Each structure stands twice: as structure tokens, then as C-alpha cells.
PDB file of C-alpha atoms in Angstrom:
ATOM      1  CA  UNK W   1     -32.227  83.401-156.097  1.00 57.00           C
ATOM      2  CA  UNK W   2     -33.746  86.722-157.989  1.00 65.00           C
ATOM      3  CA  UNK W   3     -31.228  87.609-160.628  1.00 91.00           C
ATOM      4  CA  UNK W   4     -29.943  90.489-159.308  1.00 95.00           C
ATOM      5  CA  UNK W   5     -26.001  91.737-159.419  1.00 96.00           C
ATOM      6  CA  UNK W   6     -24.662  95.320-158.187  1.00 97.00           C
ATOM      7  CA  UNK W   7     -21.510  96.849-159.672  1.00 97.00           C
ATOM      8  CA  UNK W   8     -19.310  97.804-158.210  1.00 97.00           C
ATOM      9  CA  UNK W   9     -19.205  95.492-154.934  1.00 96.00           C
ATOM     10  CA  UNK W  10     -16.851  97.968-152.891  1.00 97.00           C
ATOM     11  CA  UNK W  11     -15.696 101.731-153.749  1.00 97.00           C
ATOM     12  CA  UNK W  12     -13.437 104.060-152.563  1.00 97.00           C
ATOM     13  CA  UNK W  13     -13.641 107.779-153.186  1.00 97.00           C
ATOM     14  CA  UNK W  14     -13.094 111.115-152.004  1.00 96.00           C
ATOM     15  CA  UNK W  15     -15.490 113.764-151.457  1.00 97.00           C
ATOM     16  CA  UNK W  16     -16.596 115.748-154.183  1.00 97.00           C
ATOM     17  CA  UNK W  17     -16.086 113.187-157.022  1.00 96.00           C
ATOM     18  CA  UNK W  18     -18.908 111.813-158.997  1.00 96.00           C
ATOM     19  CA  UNK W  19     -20.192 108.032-158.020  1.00 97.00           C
ATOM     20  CA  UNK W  20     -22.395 105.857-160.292  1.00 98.00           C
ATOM     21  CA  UNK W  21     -23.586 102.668-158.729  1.00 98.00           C
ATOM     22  CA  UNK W  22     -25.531  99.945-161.342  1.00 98.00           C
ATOM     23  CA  UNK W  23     -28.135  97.337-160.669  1.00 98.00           C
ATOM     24  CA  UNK W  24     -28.768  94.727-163.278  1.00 98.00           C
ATOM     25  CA  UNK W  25     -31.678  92.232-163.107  1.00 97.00           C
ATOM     26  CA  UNK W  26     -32.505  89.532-165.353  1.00 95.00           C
ATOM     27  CA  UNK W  27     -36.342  88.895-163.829  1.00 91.00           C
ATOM     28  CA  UNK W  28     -38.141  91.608-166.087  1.00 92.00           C
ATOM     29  CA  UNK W  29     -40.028  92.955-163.026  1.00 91.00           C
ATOM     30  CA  UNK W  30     -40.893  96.189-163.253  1.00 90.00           C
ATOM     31  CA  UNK W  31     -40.180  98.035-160.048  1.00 90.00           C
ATOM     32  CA  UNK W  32     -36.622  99.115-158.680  1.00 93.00           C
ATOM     33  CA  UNK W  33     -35.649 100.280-155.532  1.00 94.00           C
ATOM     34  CA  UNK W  34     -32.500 102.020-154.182  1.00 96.00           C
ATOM     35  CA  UNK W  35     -31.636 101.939-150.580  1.00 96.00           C
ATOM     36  CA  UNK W  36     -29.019 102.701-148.005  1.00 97.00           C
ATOM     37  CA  UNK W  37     -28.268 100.777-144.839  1.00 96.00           C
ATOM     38  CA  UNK W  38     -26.340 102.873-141.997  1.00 93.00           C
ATOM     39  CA  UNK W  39     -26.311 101.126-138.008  1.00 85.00           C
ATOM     40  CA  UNK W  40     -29.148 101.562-136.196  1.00 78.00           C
ATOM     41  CA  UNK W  41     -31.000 102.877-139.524  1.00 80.00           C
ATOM     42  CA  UNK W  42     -32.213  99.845-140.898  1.00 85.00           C
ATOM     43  CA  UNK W  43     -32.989 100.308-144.447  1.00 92.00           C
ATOM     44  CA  UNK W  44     -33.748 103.740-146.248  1.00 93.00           C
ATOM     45  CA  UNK W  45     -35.376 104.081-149.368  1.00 92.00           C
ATOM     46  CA  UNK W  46     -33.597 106.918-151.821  1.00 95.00           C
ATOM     47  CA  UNK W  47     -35.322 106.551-155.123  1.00 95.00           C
ATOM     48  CA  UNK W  48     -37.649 103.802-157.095  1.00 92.00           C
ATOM     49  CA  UNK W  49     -38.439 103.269-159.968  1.00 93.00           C
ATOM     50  CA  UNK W  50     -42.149 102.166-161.159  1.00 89.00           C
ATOM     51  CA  UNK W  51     -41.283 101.523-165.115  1.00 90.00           C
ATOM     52  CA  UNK W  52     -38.540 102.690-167.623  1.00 93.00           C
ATOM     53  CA  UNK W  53     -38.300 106.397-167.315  1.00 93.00           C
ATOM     54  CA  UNK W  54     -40.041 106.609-164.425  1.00 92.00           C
ATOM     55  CA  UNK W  55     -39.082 106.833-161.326  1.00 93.00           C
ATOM     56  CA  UNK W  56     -39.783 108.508-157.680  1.00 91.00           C
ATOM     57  CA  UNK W  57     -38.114 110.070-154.830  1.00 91.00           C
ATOM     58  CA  UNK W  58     -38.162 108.142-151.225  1.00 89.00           C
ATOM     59  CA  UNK W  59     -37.324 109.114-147.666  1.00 87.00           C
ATOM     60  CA  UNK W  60     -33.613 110.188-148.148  1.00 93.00           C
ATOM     61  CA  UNK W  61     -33.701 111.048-151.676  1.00 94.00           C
ATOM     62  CA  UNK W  62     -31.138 114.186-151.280  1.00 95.00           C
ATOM     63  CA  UNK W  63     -27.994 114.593-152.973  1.00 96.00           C
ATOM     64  CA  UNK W  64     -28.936 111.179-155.049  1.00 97.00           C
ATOM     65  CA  UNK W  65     -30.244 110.732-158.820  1.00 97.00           C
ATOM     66  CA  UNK W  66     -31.441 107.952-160.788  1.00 97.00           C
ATOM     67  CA  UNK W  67     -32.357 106.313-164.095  1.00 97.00           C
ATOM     68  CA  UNK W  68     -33.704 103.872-165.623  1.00 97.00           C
ATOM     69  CA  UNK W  69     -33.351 103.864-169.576  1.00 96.00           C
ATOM     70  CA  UNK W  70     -34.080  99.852-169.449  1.00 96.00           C
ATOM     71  CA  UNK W  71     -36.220  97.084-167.934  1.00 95.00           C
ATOM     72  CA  UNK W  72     -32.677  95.605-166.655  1.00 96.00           C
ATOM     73  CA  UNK W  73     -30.902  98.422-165.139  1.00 97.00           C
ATOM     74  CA  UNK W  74     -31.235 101.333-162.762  1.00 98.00           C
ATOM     75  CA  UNK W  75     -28.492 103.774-161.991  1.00 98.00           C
ATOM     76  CA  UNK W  76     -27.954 105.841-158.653  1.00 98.00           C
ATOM     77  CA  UNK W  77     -25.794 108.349-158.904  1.00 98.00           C
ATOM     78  CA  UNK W  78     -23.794 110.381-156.608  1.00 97.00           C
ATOM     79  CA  UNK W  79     -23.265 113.973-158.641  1.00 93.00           C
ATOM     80  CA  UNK W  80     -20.919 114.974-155.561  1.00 96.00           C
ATOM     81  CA  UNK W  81     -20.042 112.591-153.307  1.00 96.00           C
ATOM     82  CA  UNK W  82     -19.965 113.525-149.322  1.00 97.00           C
ATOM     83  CA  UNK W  83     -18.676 111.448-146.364  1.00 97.00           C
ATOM     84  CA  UNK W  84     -22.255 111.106-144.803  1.00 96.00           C
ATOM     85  CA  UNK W  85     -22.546 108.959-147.988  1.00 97.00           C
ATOM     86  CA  UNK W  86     -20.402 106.668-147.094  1.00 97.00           C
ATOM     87  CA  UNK W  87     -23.011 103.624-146.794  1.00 97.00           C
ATOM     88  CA  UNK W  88     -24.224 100.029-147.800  1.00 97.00           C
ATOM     89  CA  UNK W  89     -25.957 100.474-150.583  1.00 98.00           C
ATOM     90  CA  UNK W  90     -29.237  97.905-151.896  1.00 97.00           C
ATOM     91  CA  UNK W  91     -31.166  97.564-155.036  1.00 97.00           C
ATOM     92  CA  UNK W  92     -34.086  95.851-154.634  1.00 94.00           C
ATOM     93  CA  UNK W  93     -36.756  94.584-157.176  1.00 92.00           C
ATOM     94  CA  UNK W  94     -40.287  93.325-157.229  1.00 88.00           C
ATOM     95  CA  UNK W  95     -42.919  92.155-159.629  1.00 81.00           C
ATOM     96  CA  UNK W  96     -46.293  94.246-159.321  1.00 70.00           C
ATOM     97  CA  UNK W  97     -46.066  96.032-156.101  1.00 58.00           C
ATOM     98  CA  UNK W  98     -49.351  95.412-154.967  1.00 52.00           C
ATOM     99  CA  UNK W  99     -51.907  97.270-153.675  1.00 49.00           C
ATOM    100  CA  UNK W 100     -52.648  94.227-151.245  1.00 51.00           C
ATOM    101  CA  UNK W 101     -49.213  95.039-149.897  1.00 54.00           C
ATOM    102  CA  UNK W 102     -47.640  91.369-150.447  1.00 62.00           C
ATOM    103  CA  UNK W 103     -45.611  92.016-152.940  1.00 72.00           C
ATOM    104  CA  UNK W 104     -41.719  90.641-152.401  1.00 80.00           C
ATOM    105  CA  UNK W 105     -39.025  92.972-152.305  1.00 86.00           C
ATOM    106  CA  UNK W 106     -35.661  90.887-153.786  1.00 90.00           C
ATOM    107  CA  UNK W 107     -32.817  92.344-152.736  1.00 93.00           C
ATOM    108  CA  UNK W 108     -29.176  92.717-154.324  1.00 95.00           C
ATOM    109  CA  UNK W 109     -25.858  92.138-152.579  1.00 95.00           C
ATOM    110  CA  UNK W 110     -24.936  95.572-151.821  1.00 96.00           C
ATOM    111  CA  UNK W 111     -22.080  97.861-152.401  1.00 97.00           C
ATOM    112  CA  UNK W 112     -20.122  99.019-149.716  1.00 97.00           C
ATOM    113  CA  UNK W 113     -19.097 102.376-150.675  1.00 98.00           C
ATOM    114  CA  UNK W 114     -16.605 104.589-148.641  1.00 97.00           C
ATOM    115  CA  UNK W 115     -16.316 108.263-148.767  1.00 97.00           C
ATOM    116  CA  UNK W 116     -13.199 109.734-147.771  1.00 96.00           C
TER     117      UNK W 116
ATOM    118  CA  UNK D   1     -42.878 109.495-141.508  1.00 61.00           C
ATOM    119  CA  UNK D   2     -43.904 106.373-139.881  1.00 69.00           C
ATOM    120  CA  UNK D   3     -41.361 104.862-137.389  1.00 83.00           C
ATOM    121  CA  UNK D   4     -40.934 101.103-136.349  1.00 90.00           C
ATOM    122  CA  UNK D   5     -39.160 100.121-133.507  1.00 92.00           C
ATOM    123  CA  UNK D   6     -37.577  97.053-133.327  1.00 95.00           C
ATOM    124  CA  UNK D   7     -36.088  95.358-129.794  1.00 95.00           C
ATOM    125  CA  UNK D   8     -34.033  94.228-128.621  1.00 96.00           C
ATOM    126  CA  UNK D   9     -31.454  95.772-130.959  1.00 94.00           C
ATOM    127  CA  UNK D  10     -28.877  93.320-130.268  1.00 96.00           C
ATOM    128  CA  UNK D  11     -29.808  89.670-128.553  1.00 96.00           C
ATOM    129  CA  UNK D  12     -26.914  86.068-127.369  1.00 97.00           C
ATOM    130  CA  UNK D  13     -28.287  83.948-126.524  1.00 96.00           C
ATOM    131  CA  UNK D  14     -27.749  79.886-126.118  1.00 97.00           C
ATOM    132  CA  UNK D  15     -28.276  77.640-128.788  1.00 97.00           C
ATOM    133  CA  UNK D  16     -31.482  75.756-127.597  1.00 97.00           C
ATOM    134  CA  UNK D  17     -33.050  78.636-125.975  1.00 97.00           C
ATOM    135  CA  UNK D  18     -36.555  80.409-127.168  1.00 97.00           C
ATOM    136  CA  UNK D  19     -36.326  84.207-128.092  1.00 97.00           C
ATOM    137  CA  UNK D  20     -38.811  86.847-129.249  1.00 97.00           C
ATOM    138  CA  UNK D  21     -38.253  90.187-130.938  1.00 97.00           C
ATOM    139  CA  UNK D  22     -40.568  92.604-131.013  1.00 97.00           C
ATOM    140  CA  UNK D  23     -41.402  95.286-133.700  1.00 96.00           C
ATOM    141  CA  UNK D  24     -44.001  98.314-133.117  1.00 95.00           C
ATOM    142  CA  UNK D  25     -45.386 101.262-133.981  1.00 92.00           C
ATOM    143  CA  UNK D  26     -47.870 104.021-133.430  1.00 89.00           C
ATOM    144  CA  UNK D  27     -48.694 104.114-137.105  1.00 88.00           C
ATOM    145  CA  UNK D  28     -51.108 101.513-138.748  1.00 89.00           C
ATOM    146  CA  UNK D  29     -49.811  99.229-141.280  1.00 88.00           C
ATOM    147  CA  UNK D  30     -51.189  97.910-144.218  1.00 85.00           C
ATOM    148  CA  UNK D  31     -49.149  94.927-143.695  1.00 86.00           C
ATOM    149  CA  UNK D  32     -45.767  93.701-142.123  1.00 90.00           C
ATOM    150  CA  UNK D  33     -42.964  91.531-143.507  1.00 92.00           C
ATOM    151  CA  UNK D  34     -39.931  90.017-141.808  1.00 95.00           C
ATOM    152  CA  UNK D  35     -37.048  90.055-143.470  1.00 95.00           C
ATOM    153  CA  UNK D  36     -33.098  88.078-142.115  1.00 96.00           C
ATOM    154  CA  UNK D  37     -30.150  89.197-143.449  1.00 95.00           C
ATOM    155  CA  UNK D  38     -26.903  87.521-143.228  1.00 93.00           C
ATOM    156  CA  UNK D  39     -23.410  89.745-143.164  1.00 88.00           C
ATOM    157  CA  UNK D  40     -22.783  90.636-146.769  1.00 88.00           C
ATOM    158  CA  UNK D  41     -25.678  89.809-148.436  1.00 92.00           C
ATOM    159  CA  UNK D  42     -28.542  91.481-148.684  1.00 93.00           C
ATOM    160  CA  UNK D  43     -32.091  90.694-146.387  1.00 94.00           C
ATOM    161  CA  UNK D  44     -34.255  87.654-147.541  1.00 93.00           C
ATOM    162  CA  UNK D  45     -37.771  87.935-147.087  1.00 92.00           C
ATOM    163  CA  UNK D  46     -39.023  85.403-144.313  1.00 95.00           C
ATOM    164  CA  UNK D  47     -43.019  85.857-144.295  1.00 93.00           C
ATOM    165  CA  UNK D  48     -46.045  88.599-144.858  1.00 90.00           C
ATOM    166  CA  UNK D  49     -48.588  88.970-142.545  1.00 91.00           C
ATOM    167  CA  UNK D  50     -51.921  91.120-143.857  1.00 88.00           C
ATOM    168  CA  UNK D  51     -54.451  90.707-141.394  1.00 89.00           C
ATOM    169  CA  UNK D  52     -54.589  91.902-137.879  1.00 91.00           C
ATOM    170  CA  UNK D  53     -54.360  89.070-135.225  1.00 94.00           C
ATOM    171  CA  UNK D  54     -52.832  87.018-138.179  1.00 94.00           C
ATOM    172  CA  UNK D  55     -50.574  84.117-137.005  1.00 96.00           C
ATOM    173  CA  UNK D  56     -48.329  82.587-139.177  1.00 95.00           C
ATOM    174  CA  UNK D  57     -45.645  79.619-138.671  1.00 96.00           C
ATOM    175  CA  UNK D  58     -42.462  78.516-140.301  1.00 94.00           C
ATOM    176  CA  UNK D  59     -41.102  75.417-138.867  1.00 95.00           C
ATOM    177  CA  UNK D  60     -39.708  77.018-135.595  1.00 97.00           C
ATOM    178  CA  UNK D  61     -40.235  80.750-136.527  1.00 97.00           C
ATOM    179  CA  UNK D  62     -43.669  81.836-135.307  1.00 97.00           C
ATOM    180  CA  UNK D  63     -45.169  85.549-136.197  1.00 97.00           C
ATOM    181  CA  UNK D  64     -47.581  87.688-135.335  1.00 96.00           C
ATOM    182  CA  UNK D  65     -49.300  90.450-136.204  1.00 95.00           C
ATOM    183  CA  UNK D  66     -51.051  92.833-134.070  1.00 94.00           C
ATOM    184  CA  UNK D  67     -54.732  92.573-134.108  1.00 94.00           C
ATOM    185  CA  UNK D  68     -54.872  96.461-134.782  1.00 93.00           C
ATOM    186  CA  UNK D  69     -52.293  96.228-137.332  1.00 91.00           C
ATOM    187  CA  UNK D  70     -49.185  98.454-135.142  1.00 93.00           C
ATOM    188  CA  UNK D  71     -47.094  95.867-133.864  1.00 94.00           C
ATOM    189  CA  UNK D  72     -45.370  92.633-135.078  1.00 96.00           C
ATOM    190  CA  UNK D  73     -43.436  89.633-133.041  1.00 97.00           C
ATOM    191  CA  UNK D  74     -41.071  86.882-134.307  1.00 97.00           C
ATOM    192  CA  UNK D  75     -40.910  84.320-131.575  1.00 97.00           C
ATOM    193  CA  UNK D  76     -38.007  81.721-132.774  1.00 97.00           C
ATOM    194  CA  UNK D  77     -37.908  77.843-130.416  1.00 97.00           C
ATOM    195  CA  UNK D  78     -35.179  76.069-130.057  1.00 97.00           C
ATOM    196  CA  UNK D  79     -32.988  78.617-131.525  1.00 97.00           C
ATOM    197  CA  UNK D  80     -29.712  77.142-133.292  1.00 97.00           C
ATOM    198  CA  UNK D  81     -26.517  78.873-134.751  1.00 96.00           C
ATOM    199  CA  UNK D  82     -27.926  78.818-138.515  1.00 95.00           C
ATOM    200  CA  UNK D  83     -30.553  81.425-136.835  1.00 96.00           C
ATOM    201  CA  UNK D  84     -28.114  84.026-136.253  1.00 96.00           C
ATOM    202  CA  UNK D  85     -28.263  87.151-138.546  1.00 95.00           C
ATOM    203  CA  UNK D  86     -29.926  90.570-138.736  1.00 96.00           C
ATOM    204  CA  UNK D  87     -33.913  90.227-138.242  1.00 97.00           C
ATOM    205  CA  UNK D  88     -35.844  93.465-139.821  1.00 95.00           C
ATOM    206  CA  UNK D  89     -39.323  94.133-140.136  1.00 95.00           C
ATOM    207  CA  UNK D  90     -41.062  96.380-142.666  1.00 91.00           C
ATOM    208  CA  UNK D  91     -44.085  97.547-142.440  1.00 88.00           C
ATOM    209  CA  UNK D  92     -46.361  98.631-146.647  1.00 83.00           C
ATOM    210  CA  UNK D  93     -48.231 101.751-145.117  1.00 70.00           C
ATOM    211  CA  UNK D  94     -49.936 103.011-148.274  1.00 58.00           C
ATOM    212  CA  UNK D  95     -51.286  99.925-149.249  1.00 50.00           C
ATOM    213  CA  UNK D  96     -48.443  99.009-151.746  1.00 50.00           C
ATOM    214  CA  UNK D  97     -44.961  97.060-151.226  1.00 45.00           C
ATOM    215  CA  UNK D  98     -43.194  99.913-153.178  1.00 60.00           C
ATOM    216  CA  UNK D  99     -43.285 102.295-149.941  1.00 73.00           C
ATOM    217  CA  UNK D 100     -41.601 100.211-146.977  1.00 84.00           C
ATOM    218  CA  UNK D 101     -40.662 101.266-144.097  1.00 87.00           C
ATOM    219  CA  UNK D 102     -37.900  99.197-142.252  1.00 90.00           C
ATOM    220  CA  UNK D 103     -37.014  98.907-138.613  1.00 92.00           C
ATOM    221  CA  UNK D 104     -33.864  99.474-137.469  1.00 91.00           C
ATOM    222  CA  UNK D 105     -33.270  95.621-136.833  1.00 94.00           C
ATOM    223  CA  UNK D 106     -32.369  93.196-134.416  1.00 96.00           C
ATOM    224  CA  UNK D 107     -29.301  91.056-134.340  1.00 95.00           C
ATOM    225  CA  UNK D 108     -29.232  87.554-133.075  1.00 96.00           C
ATOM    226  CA  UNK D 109     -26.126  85.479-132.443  1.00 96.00           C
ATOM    227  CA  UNK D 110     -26.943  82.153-131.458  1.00 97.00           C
ATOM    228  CA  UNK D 111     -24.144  80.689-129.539  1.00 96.00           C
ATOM    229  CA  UNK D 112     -23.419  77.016-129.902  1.00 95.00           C
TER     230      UNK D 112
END
């Protein structure tokens, strides 16, 4: 299994507070993804990351931020949590991300997090 | 924004029994994965297919893509419990695995 832990696993919050979800790998690969999973959605993609520092908006990239000061982690932030947040939430890595398109996408565990 | 449809969204059947699930769209893909996700965990890539009319087997999982590069089956034989989970495809549209676009899934219970 890709080295890959989220913190925190499950969170609680109310609307309007600030939420700061961390992905840690230990693979060195240089592209990071952040994505939400809501029924009947599948997976959406709300920021990546392409490098330290750099990073890119994706389909549902509103009311979300991210960085990425290190190889090893990328941080999604929340600045004011709302209830249509309330979501599964996957970081995904992957080594080159290929122009041939076969790159593999290793996925985290998720955080469940809950917007009240 | 390119779509994929998955179906059936939600499939029981009998632990023996032969299924396939179905993923398309009216966009063309660079190429397709399949990924199965089990509940809290997140998915596990399965296979990539590249080229269209590509066929590709593992042990009784077969996939397909479409030979214009828009659609995508997973035909499973013999299905048996340790099959059941969420089945999503994801099709690379500009050439690159850092842009996916998922399908909204399909989930199998395989009943014993």
C-alpha cells in the first residue's frame, strides 16, 4: 500500500468555523490531489498540486484552499466552513502524471467531515 | 465538463452469477481506468485501458474499452461476495492522469 495517511479521520464542526484537513505521504511523488465524494457524485476533484508551491484549481474548487510547503504534505483548507461541505474527503497521489494518461492515482483513507 | 455515466447505479445479485456495468460518455477519452472501493477506504485502482477496442483481463474481471474511446464495460464471471464494493470508472481527457473525471459509480453486493 502507497504511504498515504489523512488527519483527521472524522470531524465535527459548525458552520462558519475554519477546517484544515492534512495529507502526508511518504512515496516522494510529486503530484497531490484533493477530492470530495458526495452519493451519486462519484469523485470531485477540488485542488492539485503539480510540485511544492504549486498547485491548481479543479472542478469544485470554491470555498476551498490549499498548500503545499513540502514534498510530504498538502493542506485543504476550509476558511469558512458550510453544511454543503459536509463530505468524504480523498487525497490522492501519483508519480509523473503522464501525458500517456496511465499514470496511478493512490488514494488516502478519507476523512469524513460533518458540517453542522 | 465531460460527464461519465455509469449503470446500473446499484446491482444484487447471486453469488455465482455473471454481471456487467457499463460506463459512457459523449466525450472522448484519452484513456479509462477502473477503480473498486471498499466502505471506508478509499478506491484501488483495478486496470487502464489506452487504446480503443482494447481488451484487457484480470482473472474473472474482463474490460473493455470502446473502440472510439467513449465508453467502457467491466464484465465480472462467476461473481463471489469478495466482489462486492463500489466500482468507478475515470476517464484522463487531456491526455494526463492529473485531470480525471470519475463516474458516479456502481455498487455491487454479491449475495452469498
Amino acid at each position: 500500500d502507497a504511504g498515504i495517511t489523512q488527519s483527521p479521520r472524522h470531524k465535527v464542526t459548525e458552520t462558519g468555523t475554519p477546517v484544515t484537513l492534512r495529507c502526508h505521504q511518504t512515496e516522494n511523488h510529486r503530484y497531490m490531489y484533493w477530492y470530495r465524494q458526495d452519493p451519486g457524485h462519484g469523485l470531485r476533484l477540488i485542488h492539485y498540486s503539480y510540485g511544492v508551491k504549486d498547485t491548481d484549481k479543479g472542478e469544485v474548487s470554491d470555498g476551498y484552499s490549499v498548500s503545499r510547503s513540502k514534498t510530504e504534505d498538502f493542506l485543504l483548507t476550509l476558511e469558512s466552513a458550510t453544511s454543503s461541505q459536509t463530505s468524504v474527503y480523498f487525497c490522492a497521489i501519483s508519480q509523473t502524471g503522464t501525458s500517456a494518461g496511465t499514470d496511478t492515482q493512490y488514494f488516502g483513507p478519507g476523512t469524513r467531515l460533518t458540517v453542522l | 465538463t465531460q460527464l461519465l455515466e455509469q449503470s446500473p447505479q446499484f446491482l444484487s445479485i447471486q453469488e455465482g452469477e455473471n454481471l456487467t456495468v457499463y460506463c459512457n460518455s459523449s466525450s472522448v477519452f484519452s484513456s479509462l481506468q477502473w477503480y473498486r472501493q471498499e466502505p471506508g477506504e478509499g478506491p484501488v485502482l483495478l486496470v487502464t485501458v489506452v487504446t480503443g477496442g482494447e481488451v484487457k483481463k484480470l482473472k474473472r474481471l474482463t474490460f473493455q474499452f470502446g473502440d472510439a474511446r467513449k465508453d467502457s464495460s467491466l464484465h465480472i464471471t462467476a461473481a463471489q461476495p469478495g466482489d462486492t464494493g463500489l466500482y468507478l470508472c475515470a476517464g484522463s481527457d487531456s491526455g494526463s492522469a492529473r485531470q480525471l473525471t470519475f463516474g458516479s459509480g456502481t455498487q455491487l453486493t454479491v449475495l452469498p
